[in-house]
CSV table of C-alpha atoms in Angstrom, one decimal:
chain,number,residue,atom,x,y,z
A,38,MET,CA,90.6,66.7,108.8
A,39,ALA,CA,86.8,66.4,108.5
A,40,LYS,CA,85.4,66.0,105.0
A,41,VAL,CA,82.2,67.5,103.6
A,42,ASN,CA,80.2,66.0,100.7
A,43,ILE,CA,78.1,68.3,98.6
A,44,SER,CA,76.3,68.2,95.3
A,45,LEU,CA,77.1,70.7,92.6
A,46,ASP,CA,76.0,71.4,89.0
A,47,ALA,CA,78.4,69.3,86.8
A,48,GLU,CA,78.7,72.1,84.2
A,49,LEU,CA,79.7,74.6,86.9
A,50,VAL,CA,82.4,72.2,88.2
A,51,VAL,CA,83.8,71.5,84.7
A,52,GLU,CA,84.0,75.2,84.0
A,53,VAL,CA,86.0,75.6,87.2
A,54,MET,CA,88.2,72.7,86.3
A,55,VAL,CA,89.0,74.4,83.0
A,56,LEU,CA,89.6,77.8,84.4
A,57,ALA,CA,91.7,76.5,87.2
A,58,GLY,CA,93.6,74.1,85.1
A,59,VAL,CA,93.1,71.1,87.3
A,60,GLY,CA,92.0,67.6,86.5
A,61,SER,CA,89.7,66.6,89.2
A,62,PRO,CA,86.5,68.1,90.6
A,63,GLN,CA,87.7,67.8,94.1
A,64,ASP,CA,90.9,69.8,93.3
A,65,ALA,CA,88.9,72.4,91.4
A,66,ILE,CA,86.5,73.2,94.2
A,67,GLU,CA,89.4,73.2,96.8
A,68,VAL,CA,91.2,75.8,94.6
A,69,VAL,CA,88.1,78.0,94.5
A,70,VAL,CA,87.5,77.8,98.2
A,71,ARG,CA,91.2,78.5,99.1
A,72,ASP,CA,91.3,81.4,96.7
A,73,TYR,CA,88.1,82.8,98.3
A,74,ILE,CA,89.6,82.6,101.7
A,75,ALA,CA,92.9,84.1,100.6
A,76,ARG,CA,91.0,87.0,99.1
A,77,GLY,CA,89.2,87.5,102.3
A,78,HIS,CA,92.4,87.6,104.3
A,79,ARG,CA,94.0,90.1,101.8
A,80,THR,CA,90.9,92.3,102.0
A,81,GLU,CA,91.1,92.2,105.8
A,82,ALA,CA,94.8,93.1,105.7
A,83,ARG,CA,94.2,96.1,103.5
A,84,THR,CA,91.1,97.4,105.3
A,85,GLY,CA,91.9,96.3,108.8
A,86,LEU,CA,93.5,99.5,110.0
A,87,LYS,CA,90.6,101.6,108.6
A,88,ASP,CA,88.0,99.2,110.1
A,89,GLN,CA,89.9,99.3,113.5
A,90,GLY,CA,89.7,103.1,113.5
A,91,LEU,CA,86.0,103.0,112.7
A,92,ARG,CA,85.4,100.6,115.6
A,93,GLU,CA,87.2,102.8,118.0
A,94,VAL,CA,85.2,105.8,117.0
A,95,ASP,CA,82.0,103.8,117.2
A,96,ALA,CA,83.0,102.5,120.7
A,97,LYS,CA,83.2,105.9,122.2
A,98,PRO,CA,80.0,107.1,124.0
A,99,GLN,CA,78.1,109.5,121.9
A,100,GLU,CA,76.8,112.9,123.2
A,101,PRO,CA,73.1,113.0,123.5
A,102,GLN,CA,71.6,114.7,120.5
A,103,GLY,CA,68.5,116.8,120.5
């Protein structure tokens, strides 16, 4: 797996470590990123059918207006 190195504000990382209950900055950021991705998937699952219906309506040719 590829790794990415980034710089973050130390106070921000420490706060995440405390909130997440983890002992290392690496683990803290991984927890945040994984949670963000999981929330996105849950949102997609809840709204997917509605969005799919809207896409189908938008895909139909519209009658000329005027």
